[in-house]
Short mmCIF file of N, CA, C and O in Angstrom, two decimals:
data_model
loop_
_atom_site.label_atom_id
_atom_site.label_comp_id
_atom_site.label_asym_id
_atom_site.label_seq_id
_atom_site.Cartn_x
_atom_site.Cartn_y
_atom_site.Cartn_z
N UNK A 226 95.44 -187.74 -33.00
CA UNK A 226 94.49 -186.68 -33.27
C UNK A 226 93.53 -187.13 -34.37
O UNK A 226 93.97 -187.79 -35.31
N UNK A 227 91.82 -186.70 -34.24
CA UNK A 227 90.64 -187.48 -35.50
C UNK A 227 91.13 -186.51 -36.31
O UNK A 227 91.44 -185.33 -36.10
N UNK A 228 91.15 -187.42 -37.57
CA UNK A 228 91.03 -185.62 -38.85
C UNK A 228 89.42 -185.10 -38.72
O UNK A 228 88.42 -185.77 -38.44
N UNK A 229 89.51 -184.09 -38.92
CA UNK A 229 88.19 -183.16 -39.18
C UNK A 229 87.32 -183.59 -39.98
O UNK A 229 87.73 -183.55 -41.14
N UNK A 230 86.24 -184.00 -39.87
CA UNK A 230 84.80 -184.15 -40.64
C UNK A 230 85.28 -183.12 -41.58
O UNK A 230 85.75 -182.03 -41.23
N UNK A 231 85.06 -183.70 -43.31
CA UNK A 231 84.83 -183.03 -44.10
C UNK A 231 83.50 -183.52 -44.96
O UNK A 231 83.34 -184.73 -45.03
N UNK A 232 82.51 -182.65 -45.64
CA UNK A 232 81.35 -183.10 -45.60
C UNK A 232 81.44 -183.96 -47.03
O UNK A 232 82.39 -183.66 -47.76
N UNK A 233 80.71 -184.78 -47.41
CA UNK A 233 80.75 -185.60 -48.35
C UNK A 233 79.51 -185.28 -48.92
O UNK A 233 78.39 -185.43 -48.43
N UNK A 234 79.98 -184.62 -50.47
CA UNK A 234 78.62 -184.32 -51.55
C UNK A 234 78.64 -185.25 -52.68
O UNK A 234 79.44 -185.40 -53.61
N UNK A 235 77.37 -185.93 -52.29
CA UNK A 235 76.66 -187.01 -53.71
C UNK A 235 76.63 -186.09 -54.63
O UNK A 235 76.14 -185.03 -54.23
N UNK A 236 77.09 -186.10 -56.08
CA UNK A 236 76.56 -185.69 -57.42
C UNK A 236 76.50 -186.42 -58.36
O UNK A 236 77.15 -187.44 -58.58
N UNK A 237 75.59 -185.88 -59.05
CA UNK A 237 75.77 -186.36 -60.66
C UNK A 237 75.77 -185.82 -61.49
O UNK A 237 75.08 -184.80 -61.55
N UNK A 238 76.53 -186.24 -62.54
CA UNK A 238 77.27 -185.87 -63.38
C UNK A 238 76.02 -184.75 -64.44
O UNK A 238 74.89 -185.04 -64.03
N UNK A 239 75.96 -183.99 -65.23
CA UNK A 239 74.64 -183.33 -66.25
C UNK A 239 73.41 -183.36 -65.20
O UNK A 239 72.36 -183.90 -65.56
N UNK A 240 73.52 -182.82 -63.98
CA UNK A 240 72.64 -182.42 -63.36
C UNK A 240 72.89 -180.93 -62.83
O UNK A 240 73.92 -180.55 -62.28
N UNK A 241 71.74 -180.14 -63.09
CA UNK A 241 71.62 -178.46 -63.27
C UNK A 241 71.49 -178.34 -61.80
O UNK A 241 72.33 -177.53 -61.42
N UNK A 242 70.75 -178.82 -60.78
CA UNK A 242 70.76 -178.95 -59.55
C UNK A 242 72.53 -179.09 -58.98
O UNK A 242 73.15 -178.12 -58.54
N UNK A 243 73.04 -180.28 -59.08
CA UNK A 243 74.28 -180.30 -58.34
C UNK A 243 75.80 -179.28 -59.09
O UNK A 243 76.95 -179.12 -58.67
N UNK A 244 75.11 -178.79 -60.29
CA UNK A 244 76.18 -177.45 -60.74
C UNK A 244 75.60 -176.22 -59.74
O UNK A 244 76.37 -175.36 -59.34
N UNK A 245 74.35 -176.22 -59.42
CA UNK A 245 74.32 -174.84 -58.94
C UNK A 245 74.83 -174.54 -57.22
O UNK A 245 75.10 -173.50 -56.61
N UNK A 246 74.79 -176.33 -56.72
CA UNK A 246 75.75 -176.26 -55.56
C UNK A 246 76.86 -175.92 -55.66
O UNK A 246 77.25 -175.01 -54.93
N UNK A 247 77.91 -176.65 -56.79
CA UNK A 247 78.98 -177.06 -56.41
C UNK A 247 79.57 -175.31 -57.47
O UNK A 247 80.78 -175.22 -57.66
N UNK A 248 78.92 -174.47 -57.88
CA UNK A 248 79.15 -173.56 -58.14
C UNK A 248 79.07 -172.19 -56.92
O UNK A 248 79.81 -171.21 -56.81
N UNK A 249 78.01 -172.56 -56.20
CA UNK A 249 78.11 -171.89 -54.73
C UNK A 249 79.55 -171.99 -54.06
O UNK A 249 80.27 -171.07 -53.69
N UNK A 250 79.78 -173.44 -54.01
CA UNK A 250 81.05 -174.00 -52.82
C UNK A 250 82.06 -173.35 -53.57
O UNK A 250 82.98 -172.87 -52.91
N UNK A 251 82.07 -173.24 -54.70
CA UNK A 251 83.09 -172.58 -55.46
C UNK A 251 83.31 -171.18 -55.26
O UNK A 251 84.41 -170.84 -54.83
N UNK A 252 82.33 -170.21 -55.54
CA UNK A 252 82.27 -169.05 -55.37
C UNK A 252 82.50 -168.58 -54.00
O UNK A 252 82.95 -167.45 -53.81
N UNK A 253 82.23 -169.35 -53.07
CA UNK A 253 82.63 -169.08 -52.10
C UNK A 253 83.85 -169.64 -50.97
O UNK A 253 84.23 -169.69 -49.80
N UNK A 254 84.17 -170.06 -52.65
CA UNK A 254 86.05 -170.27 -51.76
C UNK A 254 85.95 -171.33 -50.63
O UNK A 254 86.98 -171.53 -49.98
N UNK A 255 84.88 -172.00 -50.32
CA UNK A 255 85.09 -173.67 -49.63
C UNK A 255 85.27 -175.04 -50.48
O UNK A 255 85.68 -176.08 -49.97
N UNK A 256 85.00 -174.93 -51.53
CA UNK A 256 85.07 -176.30 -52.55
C UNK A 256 85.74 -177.82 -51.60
O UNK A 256 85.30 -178.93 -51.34
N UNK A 257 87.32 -176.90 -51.24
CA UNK A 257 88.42 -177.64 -50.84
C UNK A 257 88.22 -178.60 -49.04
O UNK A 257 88.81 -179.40 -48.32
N UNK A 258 87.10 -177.88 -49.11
CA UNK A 258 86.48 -178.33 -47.54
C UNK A 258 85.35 -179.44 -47.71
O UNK A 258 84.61 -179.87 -46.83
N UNK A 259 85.38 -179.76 -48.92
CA UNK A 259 84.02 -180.76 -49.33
C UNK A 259 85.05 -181.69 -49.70
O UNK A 259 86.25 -181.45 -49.86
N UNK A 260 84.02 -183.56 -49.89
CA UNK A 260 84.48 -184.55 -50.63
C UNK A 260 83.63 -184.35 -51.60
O UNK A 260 82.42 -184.46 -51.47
N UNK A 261 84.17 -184.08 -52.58
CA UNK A 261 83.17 -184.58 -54.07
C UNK A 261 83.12 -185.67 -54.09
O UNK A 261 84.15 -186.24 -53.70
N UNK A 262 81.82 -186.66 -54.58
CA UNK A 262 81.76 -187.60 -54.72
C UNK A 262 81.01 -187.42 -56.23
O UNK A 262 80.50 -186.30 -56.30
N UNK A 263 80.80 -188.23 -57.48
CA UNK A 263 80.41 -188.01 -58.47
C UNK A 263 79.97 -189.03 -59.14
O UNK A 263 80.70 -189.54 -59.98
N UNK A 264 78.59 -189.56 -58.87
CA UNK A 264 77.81 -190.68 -59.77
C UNK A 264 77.64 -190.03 -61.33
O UNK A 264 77.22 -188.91 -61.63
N UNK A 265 78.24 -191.40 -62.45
CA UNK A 265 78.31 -191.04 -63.33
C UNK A 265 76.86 -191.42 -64.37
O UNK A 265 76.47 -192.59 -64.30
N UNK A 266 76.28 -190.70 -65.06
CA UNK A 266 75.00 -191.39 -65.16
C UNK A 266 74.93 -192.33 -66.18
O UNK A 266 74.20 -193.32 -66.04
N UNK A 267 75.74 -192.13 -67.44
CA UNK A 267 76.09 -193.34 -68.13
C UNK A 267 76.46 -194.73 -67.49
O UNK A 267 76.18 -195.67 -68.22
N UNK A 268 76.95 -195.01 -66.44
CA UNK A 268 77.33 -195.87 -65.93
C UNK A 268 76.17 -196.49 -64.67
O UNK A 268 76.22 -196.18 -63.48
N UNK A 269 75.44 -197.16 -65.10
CA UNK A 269 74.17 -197.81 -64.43
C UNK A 269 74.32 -198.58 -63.36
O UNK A 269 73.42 -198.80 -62.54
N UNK A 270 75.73 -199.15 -63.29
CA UNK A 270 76.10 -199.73 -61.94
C UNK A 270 76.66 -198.92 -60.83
O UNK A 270 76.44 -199.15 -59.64
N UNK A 271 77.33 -198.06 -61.24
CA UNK A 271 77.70 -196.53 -60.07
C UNK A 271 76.45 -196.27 -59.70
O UNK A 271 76.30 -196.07 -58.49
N UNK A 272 75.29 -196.22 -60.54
CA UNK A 272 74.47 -194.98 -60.36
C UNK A 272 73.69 -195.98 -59.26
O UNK A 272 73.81 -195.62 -58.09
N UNK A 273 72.72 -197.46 -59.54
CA UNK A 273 72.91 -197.98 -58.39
C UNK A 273 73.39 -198.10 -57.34
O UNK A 273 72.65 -198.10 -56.35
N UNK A 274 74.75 -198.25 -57.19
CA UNK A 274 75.43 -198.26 -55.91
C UNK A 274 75.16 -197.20 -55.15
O UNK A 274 75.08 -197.34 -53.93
N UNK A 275 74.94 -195.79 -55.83
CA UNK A 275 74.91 -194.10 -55.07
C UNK A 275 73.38 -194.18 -54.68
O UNK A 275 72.99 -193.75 -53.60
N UNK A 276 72.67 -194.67 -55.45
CA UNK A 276 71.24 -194.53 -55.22
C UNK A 276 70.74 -195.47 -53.87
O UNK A 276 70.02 -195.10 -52.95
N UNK A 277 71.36 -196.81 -54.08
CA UNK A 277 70.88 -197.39 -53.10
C UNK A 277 71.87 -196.91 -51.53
O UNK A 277 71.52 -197.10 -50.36
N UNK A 278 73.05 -196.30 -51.98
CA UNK A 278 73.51 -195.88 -50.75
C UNK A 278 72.86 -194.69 -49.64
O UNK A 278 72.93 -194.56 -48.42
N UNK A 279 72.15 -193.83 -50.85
CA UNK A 279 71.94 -192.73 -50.22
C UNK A 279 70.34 -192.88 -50.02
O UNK A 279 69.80 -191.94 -49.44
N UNK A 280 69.30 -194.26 -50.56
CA UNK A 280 68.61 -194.26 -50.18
C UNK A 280 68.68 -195.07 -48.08
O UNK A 280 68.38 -194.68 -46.96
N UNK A 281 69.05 -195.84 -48.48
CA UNK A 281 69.69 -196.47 -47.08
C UNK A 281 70.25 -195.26 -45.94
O UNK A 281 69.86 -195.38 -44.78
N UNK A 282 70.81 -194.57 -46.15
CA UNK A 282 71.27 -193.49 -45.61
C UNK A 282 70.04 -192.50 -44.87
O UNK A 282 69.95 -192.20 -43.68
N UNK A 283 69.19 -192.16 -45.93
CA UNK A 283 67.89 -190.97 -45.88
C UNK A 283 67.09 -191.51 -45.63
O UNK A 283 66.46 -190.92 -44.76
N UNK A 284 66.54 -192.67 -45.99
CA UNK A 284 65.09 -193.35 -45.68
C UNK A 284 64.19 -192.74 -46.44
O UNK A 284 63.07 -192.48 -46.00
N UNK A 285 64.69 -192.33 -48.06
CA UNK A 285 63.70 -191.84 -49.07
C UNK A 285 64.31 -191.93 -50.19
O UNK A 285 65.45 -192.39 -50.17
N UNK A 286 63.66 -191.50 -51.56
CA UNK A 286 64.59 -191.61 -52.87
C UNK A 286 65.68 -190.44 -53.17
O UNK A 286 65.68 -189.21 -53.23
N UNK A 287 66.56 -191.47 -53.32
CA UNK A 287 68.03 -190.99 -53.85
C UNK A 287 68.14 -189.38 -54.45
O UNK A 287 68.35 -189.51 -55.66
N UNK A 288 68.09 -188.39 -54.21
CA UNK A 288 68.57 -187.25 -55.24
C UNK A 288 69.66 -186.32 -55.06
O UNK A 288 70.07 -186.11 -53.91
N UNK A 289 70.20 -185.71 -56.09
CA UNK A 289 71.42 -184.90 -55.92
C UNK A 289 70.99 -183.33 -56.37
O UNK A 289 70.30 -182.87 -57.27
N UNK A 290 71.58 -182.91 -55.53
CA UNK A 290 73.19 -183.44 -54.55
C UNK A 290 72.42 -183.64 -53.05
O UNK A 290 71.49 -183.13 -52.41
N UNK A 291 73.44 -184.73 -52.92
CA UNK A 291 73.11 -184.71 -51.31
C UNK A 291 74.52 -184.81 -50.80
O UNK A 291 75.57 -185.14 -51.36
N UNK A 292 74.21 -184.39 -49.41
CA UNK A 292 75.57 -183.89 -48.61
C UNK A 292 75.08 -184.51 -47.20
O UNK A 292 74.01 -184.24 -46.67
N UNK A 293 76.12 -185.43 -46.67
CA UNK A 293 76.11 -185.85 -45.78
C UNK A 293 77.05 -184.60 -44.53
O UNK A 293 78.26 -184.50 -44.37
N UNK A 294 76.01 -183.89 -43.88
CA UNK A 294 76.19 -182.19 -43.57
C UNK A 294 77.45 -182.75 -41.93
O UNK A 294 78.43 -182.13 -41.51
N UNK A 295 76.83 -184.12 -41.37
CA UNK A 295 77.57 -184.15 -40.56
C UNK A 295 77.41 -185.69 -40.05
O UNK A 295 76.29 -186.19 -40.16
N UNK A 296 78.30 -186.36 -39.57
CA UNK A 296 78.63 -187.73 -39.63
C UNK A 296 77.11 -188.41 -39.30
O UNK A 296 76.45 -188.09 -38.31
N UNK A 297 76.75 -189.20 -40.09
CA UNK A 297 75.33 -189.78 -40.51
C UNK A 297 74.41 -189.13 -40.64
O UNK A 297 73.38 -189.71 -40.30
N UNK A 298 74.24 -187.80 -41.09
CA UNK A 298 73.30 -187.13 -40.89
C UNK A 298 73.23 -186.43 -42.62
O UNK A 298 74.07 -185.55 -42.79
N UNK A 299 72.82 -186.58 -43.20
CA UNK A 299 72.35 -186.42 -44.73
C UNK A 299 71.46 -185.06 -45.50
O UNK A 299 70.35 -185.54 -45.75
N UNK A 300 71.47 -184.16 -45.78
CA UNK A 300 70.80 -183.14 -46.59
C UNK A 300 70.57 -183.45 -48.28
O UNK A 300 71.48 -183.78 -49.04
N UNK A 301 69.67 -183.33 -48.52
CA UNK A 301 69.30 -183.31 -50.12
C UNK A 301 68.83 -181.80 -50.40
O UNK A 301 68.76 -180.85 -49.62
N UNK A 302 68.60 -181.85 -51.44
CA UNK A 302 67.97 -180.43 -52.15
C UNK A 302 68.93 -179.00 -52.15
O UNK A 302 69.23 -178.28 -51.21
N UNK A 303 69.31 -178.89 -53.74
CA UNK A 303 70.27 -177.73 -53.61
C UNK A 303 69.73 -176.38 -53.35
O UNK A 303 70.71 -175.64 -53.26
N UNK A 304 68.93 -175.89 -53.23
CA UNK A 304 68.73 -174.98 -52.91
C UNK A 304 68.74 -174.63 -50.79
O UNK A 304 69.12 -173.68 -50.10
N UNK A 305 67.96 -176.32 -50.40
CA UNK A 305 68.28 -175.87 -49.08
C UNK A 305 69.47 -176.32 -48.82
O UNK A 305 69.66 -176.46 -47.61
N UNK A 306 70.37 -176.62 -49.51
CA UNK A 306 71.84 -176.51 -48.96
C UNK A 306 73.19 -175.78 -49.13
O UNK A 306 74.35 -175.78 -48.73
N UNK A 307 72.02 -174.91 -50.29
CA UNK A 307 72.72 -173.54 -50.31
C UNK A 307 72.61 -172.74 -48.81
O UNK A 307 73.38 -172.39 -47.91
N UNK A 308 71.23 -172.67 -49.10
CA UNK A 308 70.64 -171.70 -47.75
C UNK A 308 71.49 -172.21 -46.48
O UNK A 308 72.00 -171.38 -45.72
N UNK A 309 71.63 -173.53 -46.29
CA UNK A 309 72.32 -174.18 -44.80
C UNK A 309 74.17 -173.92 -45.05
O UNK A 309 75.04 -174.09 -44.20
N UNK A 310 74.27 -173.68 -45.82
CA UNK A 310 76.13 -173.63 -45.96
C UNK A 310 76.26 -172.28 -46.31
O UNK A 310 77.41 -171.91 -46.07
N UNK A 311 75.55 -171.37 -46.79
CA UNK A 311 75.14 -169.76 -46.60
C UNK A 311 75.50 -169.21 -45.36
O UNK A 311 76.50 -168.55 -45.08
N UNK A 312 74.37 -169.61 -44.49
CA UNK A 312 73.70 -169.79 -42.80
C UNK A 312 75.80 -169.48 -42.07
O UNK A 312 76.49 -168.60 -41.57
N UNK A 313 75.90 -171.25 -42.62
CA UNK A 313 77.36 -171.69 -42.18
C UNK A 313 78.34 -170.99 -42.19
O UNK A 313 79.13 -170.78 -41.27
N UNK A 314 78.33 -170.60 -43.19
CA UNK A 314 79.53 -169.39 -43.53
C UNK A 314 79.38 -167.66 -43.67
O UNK A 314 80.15 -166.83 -44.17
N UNK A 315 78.11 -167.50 -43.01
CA UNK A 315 77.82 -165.89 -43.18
C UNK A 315 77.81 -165.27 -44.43
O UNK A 315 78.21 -164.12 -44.61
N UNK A 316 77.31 -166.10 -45.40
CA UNK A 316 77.11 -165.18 -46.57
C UNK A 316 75.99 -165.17 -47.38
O UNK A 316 75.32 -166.15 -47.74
N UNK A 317 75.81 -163.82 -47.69
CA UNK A 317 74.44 -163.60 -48.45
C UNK A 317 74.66 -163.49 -49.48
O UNK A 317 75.35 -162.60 -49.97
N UNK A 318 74.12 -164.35 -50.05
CA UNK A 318 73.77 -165.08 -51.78
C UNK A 318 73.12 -164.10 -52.85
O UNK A 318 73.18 -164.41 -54.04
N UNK A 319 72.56 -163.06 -52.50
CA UNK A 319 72.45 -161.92 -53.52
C UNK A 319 73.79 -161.15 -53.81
O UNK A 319 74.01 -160.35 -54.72
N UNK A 320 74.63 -161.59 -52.82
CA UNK A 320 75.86 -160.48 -52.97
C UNK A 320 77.00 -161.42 -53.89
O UNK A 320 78.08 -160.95 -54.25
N UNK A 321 76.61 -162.62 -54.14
CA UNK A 321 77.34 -163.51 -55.43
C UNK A 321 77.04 -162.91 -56.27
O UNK A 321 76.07 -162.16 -56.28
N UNK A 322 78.04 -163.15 -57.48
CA UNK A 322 77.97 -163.04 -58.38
C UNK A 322 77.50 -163.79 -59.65
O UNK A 322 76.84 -163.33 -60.58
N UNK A 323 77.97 -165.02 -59.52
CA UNK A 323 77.97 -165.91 -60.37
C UNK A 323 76.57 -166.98 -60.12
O UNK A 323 75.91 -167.36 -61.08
N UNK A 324 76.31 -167.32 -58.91
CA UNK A 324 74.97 -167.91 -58.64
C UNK A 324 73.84 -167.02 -58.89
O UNK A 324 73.25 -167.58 -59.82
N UNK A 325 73.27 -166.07 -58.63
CA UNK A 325 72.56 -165.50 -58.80
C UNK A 325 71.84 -165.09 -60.52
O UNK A 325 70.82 -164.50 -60.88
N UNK A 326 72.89 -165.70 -61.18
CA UNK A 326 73.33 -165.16 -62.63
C UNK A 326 72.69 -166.71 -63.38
O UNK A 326 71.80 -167.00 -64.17
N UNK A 327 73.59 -167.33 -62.69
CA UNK A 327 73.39 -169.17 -62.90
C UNK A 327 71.95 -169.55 -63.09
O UNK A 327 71.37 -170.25 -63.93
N UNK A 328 71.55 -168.88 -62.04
CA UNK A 328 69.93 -169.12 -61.08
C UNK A 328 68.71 -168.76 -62.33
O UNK A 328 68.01 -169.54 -62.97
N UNK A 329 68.77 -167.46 -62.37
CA UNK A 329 68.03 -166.55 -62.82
C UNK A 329 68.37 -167.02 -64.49
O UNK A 329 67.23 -167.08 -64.94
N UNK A 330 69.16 -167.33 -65.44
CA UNK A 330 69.69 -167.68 -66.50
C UNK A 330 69.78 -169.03 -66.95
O UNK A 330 68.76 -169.55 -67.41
N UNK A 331 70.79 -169.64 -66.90
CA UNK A 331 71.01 -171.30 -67.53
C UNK A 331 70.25 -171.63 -66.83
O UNK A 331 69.18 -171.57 -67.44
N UNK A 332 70.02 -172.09 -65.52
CA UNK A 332 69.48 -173.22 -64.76
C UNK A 332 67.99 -172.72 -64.87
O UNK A 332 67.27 -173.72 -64.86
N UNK A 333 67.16 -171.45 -64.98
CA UNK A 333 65.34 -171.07 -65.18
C UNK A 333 65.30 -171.81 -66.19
O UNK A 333 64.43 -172.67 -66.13
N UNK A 334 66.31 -171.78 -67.71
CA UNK A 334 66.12 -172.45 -68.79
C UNK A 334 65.73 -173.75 -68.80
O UNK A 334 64.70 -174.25 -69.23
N UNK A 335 66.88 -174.36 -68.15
CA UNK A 335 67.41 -175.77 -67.96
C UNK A 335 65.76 -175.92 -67.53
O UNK A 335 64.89 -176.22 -68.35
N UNK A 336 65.47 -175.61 -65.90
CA UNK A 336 63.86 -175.95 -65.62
C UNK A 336 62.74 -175.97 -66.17
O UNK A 336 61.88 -176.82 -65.94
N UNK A 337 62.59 -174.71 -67.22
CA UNK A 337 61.67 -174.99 -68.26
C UNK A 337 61.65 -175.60 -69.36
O UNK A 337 60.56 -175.67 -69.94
N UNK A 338 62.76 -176.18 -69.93
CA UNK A 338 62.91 -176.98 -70.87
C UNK A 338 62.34 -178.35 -70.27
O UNK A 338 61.64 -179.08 -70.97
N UNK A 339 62.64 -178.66 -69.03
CA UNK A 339 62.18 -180.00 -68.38
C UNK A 339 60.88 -179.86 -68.18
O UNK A 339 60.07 -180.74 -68.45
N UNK A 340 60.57 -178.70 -67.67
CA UNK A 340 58.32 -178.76 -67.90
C UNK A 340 58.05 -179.08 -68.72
O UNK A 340 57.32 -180.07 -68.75
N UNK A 341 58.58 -178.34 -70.14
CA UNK A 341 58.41 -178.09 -71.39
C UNK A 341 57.99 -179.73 -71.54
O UNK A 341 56.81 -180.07 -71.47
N UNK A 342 59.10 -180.72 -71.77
CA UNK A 342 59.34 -181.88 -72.06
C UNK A 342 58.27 -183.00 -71.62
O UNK A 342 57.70 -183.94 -72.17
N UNK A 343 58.29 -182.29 -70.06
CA UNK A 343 57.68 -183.30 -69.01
C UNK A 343 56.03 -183.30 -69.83
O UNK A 343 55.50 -184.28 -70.37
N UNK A 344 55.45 -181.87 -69.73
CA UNK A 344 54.27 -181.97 -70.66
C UNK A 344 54.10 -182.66 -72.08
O UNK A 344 53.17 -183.47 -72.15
N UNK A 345 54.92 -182.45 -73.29
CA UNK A 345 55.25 -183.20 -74.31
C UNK A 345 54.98 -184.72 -74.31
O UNK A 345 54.17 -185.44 -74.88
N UNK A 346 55.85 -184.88 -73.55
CA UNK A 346 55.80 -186.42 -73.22
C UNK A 346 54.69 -187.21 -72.11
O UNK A 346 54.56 -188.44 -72.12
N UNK A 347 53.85 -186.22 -71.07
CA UNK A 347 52.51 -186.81 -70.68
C UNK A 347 51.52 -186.66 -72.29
O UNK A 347 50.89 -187.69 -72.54
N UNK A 348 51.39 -185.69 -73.15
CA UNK A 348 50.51 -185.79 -74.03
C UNK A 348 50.76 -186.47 -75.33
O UNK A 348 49.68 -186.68 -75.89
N UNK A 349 51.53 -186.79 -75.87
CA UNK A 349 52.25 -187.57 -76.84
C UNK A 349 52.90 -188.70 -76.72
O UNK A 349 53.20 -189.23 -77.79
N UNK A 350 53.34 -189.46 -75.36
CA UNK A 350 53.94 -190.62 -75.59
C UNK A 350 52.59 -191.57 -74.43
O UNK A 350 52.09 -191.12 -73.40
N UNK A 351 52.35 -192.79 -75.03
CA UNK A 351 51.04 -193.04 -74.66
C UNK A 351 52.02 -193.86 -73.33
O UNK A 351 51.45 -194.44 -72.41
#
């Protein structure tokens, strides 16, 4: 008998994007149905190996989380893989608790601190 496709999620490690997945899979009681996989970003030779794997894979640049949704077949971007594992499992994401909270709170921060920065550093670092 094949074992069952279980889907395999690229992350990395201090990324606000692959917490707000792997906080979905959580909340909704599948976690245990995923492979975590976890590029560490201190570590420059992992992070190569994940990057060039998942560029090879996608036929574009590397980002997390990506989830290989079904045998060679690859998804990036957490938000549309909320929406596609939502879809999957019949559940509507306003009726979370904890994402919605995540969303709207730490992670708006997290995003504007990175504009914030991103501008800073186009006008001040030559």
């Amino acid at each position: 008998m094949a074992a069952k496709f279980k889907p395999s999620v690229y992350m990395k490690d201090n990324c606000p994007f692959c917490f707000k997945f792997m906080l979905f899979l959580t909340e909704i009681g599948v976690l245990d149905q995923f492979v975590i996989i976890t590029a560490h970003s201190n570590n420059d030779a992992e992070m190569d190996k994940y990057r060039s794997f998942l560029r090879e894979k996608t036929g574009r640049q590397a980002s997390f989380p990506t989830v290989e949704i079904e045998p060679g077949i690859f998804m990036a971007e957490s938000g549309d893989l909320i929406e596609y594992y939502a879809d999957q499992y019949g559940i509507d994401t306003s009726q979370l608790a904890a994402l919605p909270y995540y969303i709207a709170g730490p992670f708006q921060a997290q995003i504007d601190l990175f504009k914030e920065n991103r501008v800073l550093k186009e006008k001040y670092v030559a």
